[in-house]
PDB file of C-alpha atoms in Angstrom:
ATOM      1  CA  GLU X   1      -0.002   0.003   0.000  1.00 55.00           C
ATOM      2  CA  PRO X   2       1.223   3.530  -0.628  1.00 60.00           C
ATOM      3  CA  GLU X   3       2.763   5.292   2.271  1.00 77.00           C
ATOM      4  CA  VAL X   4       1.149   8.086   4.190  1.00 85.00           C
ATOM      5  CA  THR X   5       2.995  11.314   3.502  1.00 88.00           C
ATOM      6  CA  GLN X   6       2.912  14.359   5.717  1.00 92.00           C
ATOM      7  CA  THR X   7       3.938  17.911   4.940  1.00 92.00           C
ATOM      8  CA  PRO X   8       5.795  19.837   6.077  1.00 93.00           C
ATOM      9  CA  SER X   9       8.339  17.627   7.773  1.00 92.00           C
ATOM     10  CA  HIS X  10       9.236  20.437  10.134  1.00 95.00           C
ATOM     11  CA  GLN X  11       7.458  23.686  10.897  1.00 96.00           C
ATOM     12  CA  VAL X  12       8.531  26.471  13.185  1.00 97.00           C
ATOM     13  CA  THR X  13       5.870  28.951  14.166  1.00 97.00           C
ATOM     14  CA  GLN X  14       5.442  31.778  16.600  1.00 96.00           C
ATOM     15  CA  MET X  15       3.136  31.365  19.552  1.00 97.00           C
ATOM     16  CA  GLY X  16      -0.355  32.461  18.687  1.00 96.00           C
ATOM     17  CA  GLN X  17      -0.047  31.734  14.997  1.00 97.00           C
ATOM     18  CA  GLU X  18      -2.194  29.282  13.087  1.00 97.00           C
ATOM     19  CA  VAL X  19      -0.636  26.183  11.573  1.00 97.00           C
ATOM     20  CA  ILE X  20      -1.999  23.613   9.164  1.00 96.00           C
ATOM     21  CA  LEU X  21      -0.459  20.182   9.034  1.00 96.00           C
ATOM     22  CA  ARG X  22      -1.174  18.117   5.957  1.00 94.00           C
ATOM     23  CA  CYS X  23      -1.437  14.423   5.317  1.00 91.00           C
ATOM     24  CA  VAL X  24      -1.130  13.526   1.615  1.00 82.00           C
ATOM     25  CA  PRO X  25      -1.851  11.502  -0.426  1.00 64.00           C
ATOM     26  CA  ILE X  26      -4.534   9.375   1.037  1.00 64.00           C
ATOM     27  CA  SER X  27      -5.840   6.240  -0.585  1.00 65.00           C
ATOM     28  CA  ASN X  28      -9.459   5.278  -0.423  1.00 65.00           C
ATOM     29  CA  HIS X  29      -9.622   4.735   3.289  1.00 67.00           C
ATOM     30  CA  LEU X  30     -12.439   5.854   5.494  1.00 72.00           C
ATOM     31  CA  TYR X  31     -10.581   5.937   8.797  1.00 83.00           C
ATOM     32  CA  PHE X  32      -7.977   8.557   9.599  1.00 87.00           C
ATOM     33  CA  TYR X  33      -6.323   9.584  12.799  1.00 92.00           C
ATOM     34  CA  TRP X  34      -4.079  12.238  14.240  1.00 95.00           C
ATOM     35  CA  TYR X  35      -1.665  11.458  17.034  1.00 95.00           C
ATOM     36  CA  ARG X  36       0.986  13.559  18.654  1.00 95.00           C
ATOM     37  CA  GLN X  37       4.197  12.765  20.465  1.00 92.00           C
ATOM     38  CA  ILE X  38       5.778  15.352  22.694  1.00 92.00           C
ATOM     39  CA  LEU X  39       9.546  14.868  22.767  1.00 87.00           C
ATOM     40  CA  GLY X  40      10.416  11.969  25.003  1.00 82.00           C
ATOM     41  CA  GLN X  41       6.829  11.123  25.817  1.00 85.00           C
ATOM     42  CA  LYS X  42       4.241   8.622  24.677  1.00 86.00           C
ATOM     43  CA  VAL X  43       2.230   8.699  21.491  1.00 92.00           C
ATOM     44  CA  GLU X  44      -1.110  10.314  22.305  1.00 93.00           C
ATOM     45  CA  PHE X  45      -4.395  10.039  20.437  1.00 94.00           C
ATOM     46  CA  LEU X  46      -5.876  13.320  19.260  1.00 96.00           C
ATOM     47  CA  VAL X  47      -8.778  12.596  16.952  1.00 95.00           C
ATOM     48  CA  SER X  48     -10.302  10.001  14.704  1.00 91.00           C
ATOM     49  CA  PHE X  49     -12.079  10.865  11.490  1.00 87.00           C
ATOM     50  CA  TYR X  50     -14.514   8.534   9.815  1.00 84.00           C
ATOM     51  CA  ASN X  51     -16.457   9.108   6.667  1.00 78.00           C
ATOM     52  CA  ASN X  52     -15.593  12.808   6.679  1.00 80.00           C
ATOM     53  CA  GLU X  53     -16.655  13.395  10.242  1.00 86.00           C
ATOM     54  CA  ILE X  54     -14.949  13.412  13.607  1.00 91.00           C
ATOM     55  CA  SER X  55     -15.831  10.132  15.314  1.00 90.00           C
ATOM     56  CA  GLU X  56     -13.873  10.614  18.506  1.00 92.00           C
ATOM     57  CA  LYS X  57     -11.563  13.163  20.027  1.00 94.00           C
ATOM     58  CA  SER X  58      -9.422  13.237  23.113  1.00 94.00           C
ATOM     59  CA  GLU X  59      -9.371  15.890  25.798  1.00 92.00           C
ATOM     60  CA  ILE X  60      -6.240  17.251  24.178  1.00 93.00           C
ATOM     61  CA  PHE X  61      -8.249  18.080  21.064  1.00 94.00           C
ATOM     62  CA  ASP X  62      -9.818  21.281  22.310  1.00 92.00           C
ATOM     63  CA  ASP X  63     -11.383  24.154  20.407  1.00 92.00           C
ATOM     64  CA  GLN X  64      -8.001  25.205  19.095  1.00 95.00           C
ATOM     65  CA  PHE X  65      -7.832  22.091  16.961  1.00 96.00           C
ATOM     66  CA  SER X  66      -9.822  21.166  13.889  1.00 95.00           C
ATOM     67  CA  VAL X  67      -9.568  18.548  11.158  1.00 93.00           C
ATOM     68  CA  GLU X  68     -10.744  18.606   7.601  1.00 88.00           C
ATOM     69  CA  ARG X  69     -10.620  16.605   4.456  1.00 84.00           C
ATOM     70  CA  PRO X  70     -11.001  19.528   2.086  1.00 78.00           C
ATOM     71  CA  ASP X  71     -10.646  17.851  -1.285  1.00 77.00           C
ATOM     72  CA  GLY X  72     -11.267  14.187  -0.698  1.00 71.00           C
ATOM     73  CA  SER X  73      -7.605  13.267  -0.499  1.00 75.00           C
ATOM     74  CA  ASN X  74      -5.756  15.662   1.762  1.00 83.00           C
ATOM     75  CA  PHE X  75      -6.375  15.355   5.478  1.00 87.00           C
ATOM     76  CA  THR X  76      -5.455  18.406   7.537  1.00 92.00           C
ATOM     77  CA  LEU X  77      -4.988  19.265  11.185  1.00 95.00           C
ATOM     78  CA  LYS X  78      -5.304  22.911  12.038  1.00 96.00           C
ATOM     79  CA  ILE X  79      -4.181  24.538  15.247  1.00 97.00           C
ATOM     80  CA  ARG X  80      -5.719  27.989  15.405  1.00 95.00           C
ATOM     81  CA  SER X  81      -3.549  29.707  17.993  1.00 94.00           C
ATOM     82  CA  THR X  82      -0.469  27.702  18.823  1.00 96.00           C
ATOM     83  CA  LYS X  83       0.916  27.458  22.315  1.00 96.00           C
ATOM     84  CA  LEU X  84       4.411  26.484  23.401  1.00 96.00           C
ATOM     85  CA  GLU X  85       3.079  23.178  24.667  1.00 95.00           C
ATOM     86  CA  ASP X  86       1.829  22.299  21.193  1.00 96.00           C
ATOM     87  CA  SER X  87       5.417  21.628  20.201  1.00 97.00           C
ATOM     88  CA  ALA X  88       5.500  17.959  19.262  1.00 96.00           C
ATOM     89  CA  MET X  89       5.661  15.452  16.455  1.00 94.00           C
ATOM     90  CA  TYR X  90       2.270  15.090  14.838  1.00 96.00           C
ATOM     91  CA  PHE X  91       1.495  11.853  13.051  1.00 94.00           C
ATOM     92  CA  CYS X  92      -1.446  11.116  10.875  1.00 93.00           C
ATOM     93  CA  ALA X  93      -2.483   7.534  10.243  1.00 91.00           C
ATOM     94  CA  ARG X  94      -4.933   5.576   8.211  1.00 86.00           C
ATOM     95  CA  GLY X  95      -6.238   2.140   8.828  1.00 79.00           C
ATOM     96  CA  GLY X  96      -8.478   0.008  10.872  1.00 62.00           C
ATOM     97  CA  GLN X  97      -8.593  -2.779  13.321  1.00 56.00           C
ATOM     98  CA  ASP X  98      -7.162  -5.871  11.738  1.00 61.00           C
ATOM     99  CA  SER X  99      -4.461  -4.353   9.601  1.00 61.00           C
ATOM    100  CA  GLY X 100      -3.106  -1.960  12.143  1.00 75.00           C
ATOM    101  CA  TYR X 101      -2.499   1.633  11.298  1.00 85.00           C
ATOM    102  CA  THR X 102      -0.146   3.035   8.681  1.00 86.00           C
ATOM    103  CA  PHE X 103       1.496   6.127  10.062  1.00 90.00           C
ATOM    104  CA  GLY X 104       2.840   9.075   8.195  1.00 91.00           C
ATOM    105  CA  SER X 105       6.382  10.299   8.520  1.00 89.00           C
ATOM    106  CA  GLY X 106       5.292  13.005  10.931  1.00 92.00           C
ATOM    107  CA  THR X 107       5.513  16.754  11.155  1.00 95.00           C
ATOM    108  CA  ARG X 108       7.729  18.225  13.808  1.00 95.00           C
ATOM    109  CA  LEU X 109       6.045  21.373  15.076  1.00 97.00           C
ATOM    110  CA  THR X 110       8.136  23.811  17.059  1.00 97.00           C
ATOM    111  CA  VAL X 111       6.363  26.735  18.642  1.00 97.00           C
ATOM    112  CA  VAL X 112       8.624  29.583  19.717  1.00 96.00           C
TER     113      VAL X 112
ATOM    114  CA  ALA P   1     -10.261   1.396  31.925  1.00 79.00           C
ATOM    115  CA  GLN P   2      -8.335   0.683  28.757  1.00 87.00           C
ATOM    116  CA  ARG P   3      -4.647   0.901  29.370  1.00 91.00           C
ATOM    117  CA  VAL P   4      -1.330  -0.366  28.039  1.00 95.00           C
ATOM    118  CA  THR P   5       1.594  -0.607  30.399  1.00 95.00           C
ATOM    119  CA  GLN P   6       5.208  -0.974  29.401  1.00 96.00           C
ATOM    120  CA  PRO P   7       7.094  -1.065  32.700  1.00 95.00           C
ATOM    121  CA  GLU P   8      10.590  -0.614  31.284  1.00 95.00           C
ATOM    122  CA  LYS P   9      11.659   2.746  29.853  1.00 94.00           C
ATOM    123  CA  LEU P  10      15.017   1.393  28.793  1.00 96.00           C
ATOM    124  CA  LEU P  11      16.354  -2.059  28.074  1.00 97.00           C
ATOM    125  CA  SER P  12      20.036  -2.457  27.307  1.00 97.00           C
ATOM    126  CA  VAL P  13      21.527  -5.696  26.063  1.00 97.00           C
ATOM    127  CA  PHE P  14      24.581  -6.861  24.177  1.00 97.00           C
ATOM    128  CA  LYS P  15      24.399  -8.167  20.655  1.00 97.00           C
ATOM    129  CA  GLY P  16      23.367 -11.809  20.589  1.00 97.00           C
ATOM    130  CA  ALA P  17      21.574 -11.665  23.942  1.00 97.00           C
ATOM    131  CA  PRO P  18      17.896 -12.525  24.246  1.00 97.00           C
ATOM    132  CA  VAL P  19      15.426  -9.700  24.514  1.00 97.00           C
ATOM    133  CA  GLU P  20      12.007  -9.484  26.133  1.00 97.00           C
ATOM    134  CA  LEU P  21      10.055  -6.242  26.069  1.00 98.00           C
ATOM    135  CA  LYS P  22       7.155  -6.371  28.478  1.00 97.00           C
ATOM    136  CA  CYS P  23       3.640  -5.223  27.772  1.00 97.00           C
ATOM    137  CA  ASN P  24       0.572  -5.595  29.892  1.00 97.00           C
ATOM    138  CA  TYR P  25      -2.892  -4.394  29.016  1.00 96.00           C
ATOM    139  CA  SER P  26      -6.164  -3.654  30.703  1.00 95.00           C
ATOM    140  CA  TYR P  27      -9.290  -4.170  28.632  1.00 92.00           C
ATOM    141  CA  SER P  28     -12.582  -5.842  29.374  1.00 89.00           C
ATOM    142  CA  GLY P  29     -13.224  -6.984  25.812  1.00 85.00           C
ATOM    143  CA  SER P  30     -11.334  -9.242  23.464  1.00 86.00           C
ATOM    144  CA  PRO P  31      -8.012  -7.469  22.877  1.00 88.00           C
ATOM    145  CA  GLU P  32      -6.417  -6.682  19.571  1.00 90.00           C
ATOM    146  CA  LEU P  33      -2.764  -5.998  20.221  1.00 93.00           C
ATOM    147  CA  PHE P  34       0.109  -4.665  18.164  1.00 93.00           C
ATOM    148  CA  TRP P  35       3.757  -3.841  18.476  1.00 95.00           C
ATOM    149  CA  TYR P  36       5.091  -0.767  16.712  1.00 94.00           C
ATOM    150  CA  VAL P  37       8.737   0.194  16.270  1.00 95.00           C
ATOM    151  CA  GLN P  38      10.128   3.673  15.864  1.00 91.00           C
ATOM    152  CA  TYR P  39      13.700   4.004  14.697  1.00 91.00           C
ATOM    153  CA  SER P  40      15.491   7.209  15.476  1.00 84.00           C
ATOM    154  CA  ARG P  41      13.238  10.125  14.487  1.00 75.00           C
ATOM    155  CA  GLN P  42      11.324   8.056  11.967  1.00 81.00           C
ATOM    156  CA  ARG P  43       7.718   7.089  11.587  1.00 86.00           C
ATOM    157  CA  LEU P  44       5.981   4.489  13.672  1.00 89.00           C
ATOM    158  CA  GLN P  45       6.059   1.188  11.827  1.00 90.00           C
ATOM    159  CA  LEU P  46       3.903  -1.786  12.478  1.00 89.00           C
ATOM    160  CA  LEU P  47       6.059  -4.650  13.661  1.00 92.00           C
ATOM    161  CA  LEU P  48       3.619  -7.312  14.761  1.00 90.00           C
ATOM    162  CA  ARG P  49      -0.071  -7.898  15.191  1.00 88.00           C
ATOM    163  CA  HIS P  50      -1.183 -10.648  17.502  1.00 84.00           C
ATOM    164  CA  ILE P  51      -3.907 -11.994  15.239  1.00 79.00           C
ATOM    165  CA  SER P  52      -1.422 -12.972  12.552  1.00 78.00           C
ATOM    166  CA  ARG P  53       0.980 -14.749  14.918  1.00 74.00           C
ATOM    167  CA  GLU P  54       3.846 -13.865  12.628  1.00 78.00           C
ATOM    168  CA  SER P  55       7.532 -13.382  13.224  1.00 80.00           C
ATOM    169  CA  ILE P  56       9.050 -10.191  11.867  1.00 84.00           C
ATOM    170  CA  LYS P  57      12.804  -9.531  11.991  1.00 90.00           C
ATOM    171  CA  GLY P  58      13.054 -12.437  14.418  1.00 92.00           C
ATOM    172  CA  PHE P  59      10.589 -10.899  16.864  1.00 94.00           C
ATOM    173  CA  THR P  60       7.590 -12.790  18.192  1.00 93.00           C
ATOM    174  CA  ALA P  61       4.850 -11.907  20.646  1.00 94.00           C
ATOM    175  CA  ASP P  62       2.282 -14.147  22.230  1.00 88.00           C
ATOM    176  CA  LEU P  63      -0.942 -12.963  23.729  1.00 91.00           C
ATOM    177  CA  ASN P  64      -1.467 -14.335  27.241  1.00 92.00           C
ATOM    178  CA  LYS P  65      -4.996 -13.518  28.262  1.00 91.00           C
ATOM    179  CA  GLY P  66      -4.560 -15.001  31.715  1.00 92.00           C
ATOM    180  CA  GLU P  67      -1.704 -12.642  32.494  1.00 93.00           C
ATOM    181  CA  THR P  68      -3.067  -9.888  30.203  1.00 95.00           C
ATOM    182  CA  SER P  69       0.327  -9.659  28.587  1.00 95.00           C
ATOM    183  CA  PHE P  70       1.736  -9.361  25.087  1.00 96.00           C
ATOM    184  CA  HIS P  71       5.489  -9.433  25.597  1.00 97.00           C
ATOM    185  CA  LEU P  72       7.803  -8.991  22.622  1.00 96.00           C
ATOM    186  CA  LYS P  73      10.676 -11.431  22.357  1.00 96.00           C
ATOM    187  CA  LYS P  74      13.726 -12.022  20.236  1.00 96.00           C
ATOM    188  CA  PRO P  75      16.245 -14.774  20.968  1.00 96.00           C
ATOM    189  CA  PHE P  76      19.323 -12.976  19.620  1.00 97.00           C
ATOM    190  CA  ALA P  77      19.352  -9.179  19.563  1.00 97.00           C
ATOM    191  CA  GLN P  78      21.079  -7.288  16.745  1.00 97.00           C
ATOM    192  CA  GLU P  79      22.479  -3.776  16.819  1.00 97.00           C
ATOM    193  CA  GLU P  80      19.955  -2.680  14.202  1.00 96.00           C
ATOM    194  CA  ASP P  81      17.166  -3.587  16.621  1.00 97.00           C
ATOM    195  CA  SER P  82      17.984  -0.488  18.653  1.00 97.00           C
ATOM    196  CA  ALA P  83      14.803   1.603  18.606  1.00 96.00           C
ATOM    197  CA  MET P  84      11.723   2.585  20.565  1.00 94.00           C
ATOM    198  CA  TYR P  85       9.132  -0.139  20.830  1.00 96.00           C
ATOM    199  CA  TYR P  86       5.509   0.612  21.540  1.00 96.00           C
ATOM    200  CA  CYS P  87       2.866  -1.858  22.502  1.00 96.00           C
ATOM    201  CA  ALA P  88      -0.625  -0.806  21.385  1.00 94.00           C
ATOM    202  CA  LEU P  89      -4.147  -1.925  22.104  1.00 93.00           C
ATOM    203  CA  TYR P  90      -6.904  -1.441  19.586  1.00 89.00           C
ATOM    204  CA  THR P  91     -10.367  -0.674  20.964  1.00 84.00           C
ATOM    205  CA  ASP P  92     -12.040   1.805  18.701  1.00 81.00           C
ATOM    206  CA  LYS P  93      -8.635   3.452  18.279  1.00 86.00           C
ATOM    207  CA  LEU P  94      -5.041   2.556  19.008  1.00 90.00           C
ATOM    208  CA  ILE P  95      -3.909   3.186  22.560  1.00 92.00           C
ATOM    209  CA  PHE P  96      -0.176   3.181  23.030  1.00 94.00           C
ATOM    210  CA  GLY P  97       1.999   2.297  25.939  1.00 95.00           C
ATOM    211  CA  THR P  98       4.737   4.646  27.026  1.00 93.00           C
ATOM    212  CA  GLY P  99       7.310   2.752  25.042  1.00 95.00           C
ATOM    213  CA  THR P 100      10.562   0.959  25.787  1.00 96.00           C
ATOM    214  CA  ARG P 101      13.853   2.059  24.340  1.00 96.00           C
ATOM    215  CA  LEU P 102      15.921  -0.926  23.323  1.00 97.00           C
ATOM    216  CA  GLN P 103      19.655  -0.364  23.124  1.00 97.00           C
ATOM    217  CA  VAL P 104      21.747  -3.177  21.671  1.00 97.00           C
ATOM    218  CA  PHE P 105      25.456  -2.769  22.258  1.00 97.00           C
ATOM    219  CA  PRO P 106      28.077  -4.418  20.038  1.00 94.00           C
TER     220      PRO P 106
END
């Protein structure tokens, strides 16, 4: 199966700025996920997206976060007003139960 | 509560030594368990899934429902096995353990 590609690989942004992390291309999967990994910490679930709707979100995924699938292939995570503590690796993934997830290469977000 | 526990943050062994990375889970339903590996600053890669009972890169993992464990084992560690290893439980999403860093010294 084709890999999950994320862009950019690294983004530096100032606190309070909006960032959009992209996951491209996506094959014809229905299930997508965003996870984040703060440096040195565990991989944390953010949100799951099924059939173009959010199916579940964690407490981390507050009003500052949003996800979209704007054109049927790209899958984006938007952080409206970044905070220092948003600095992390963000991974998108596709997949389901039996096959496990296929993760993207990640975007390293650094908020300064 | 659904939880995955990996008690060891770091496991250091010499090349050729056996390796066991521990994973315990808490889940009331029938568990679907996975091991993921993350080489230095790379993506998470699926290593094993318990339903397929496969051996990848010499690693195996057996689900023990009585002990609620899914330990990852390899009889002879190689230097290229050095990485972070994450045990994960699938419920309606993947829940990861905190990970174990495996260091294999020459």
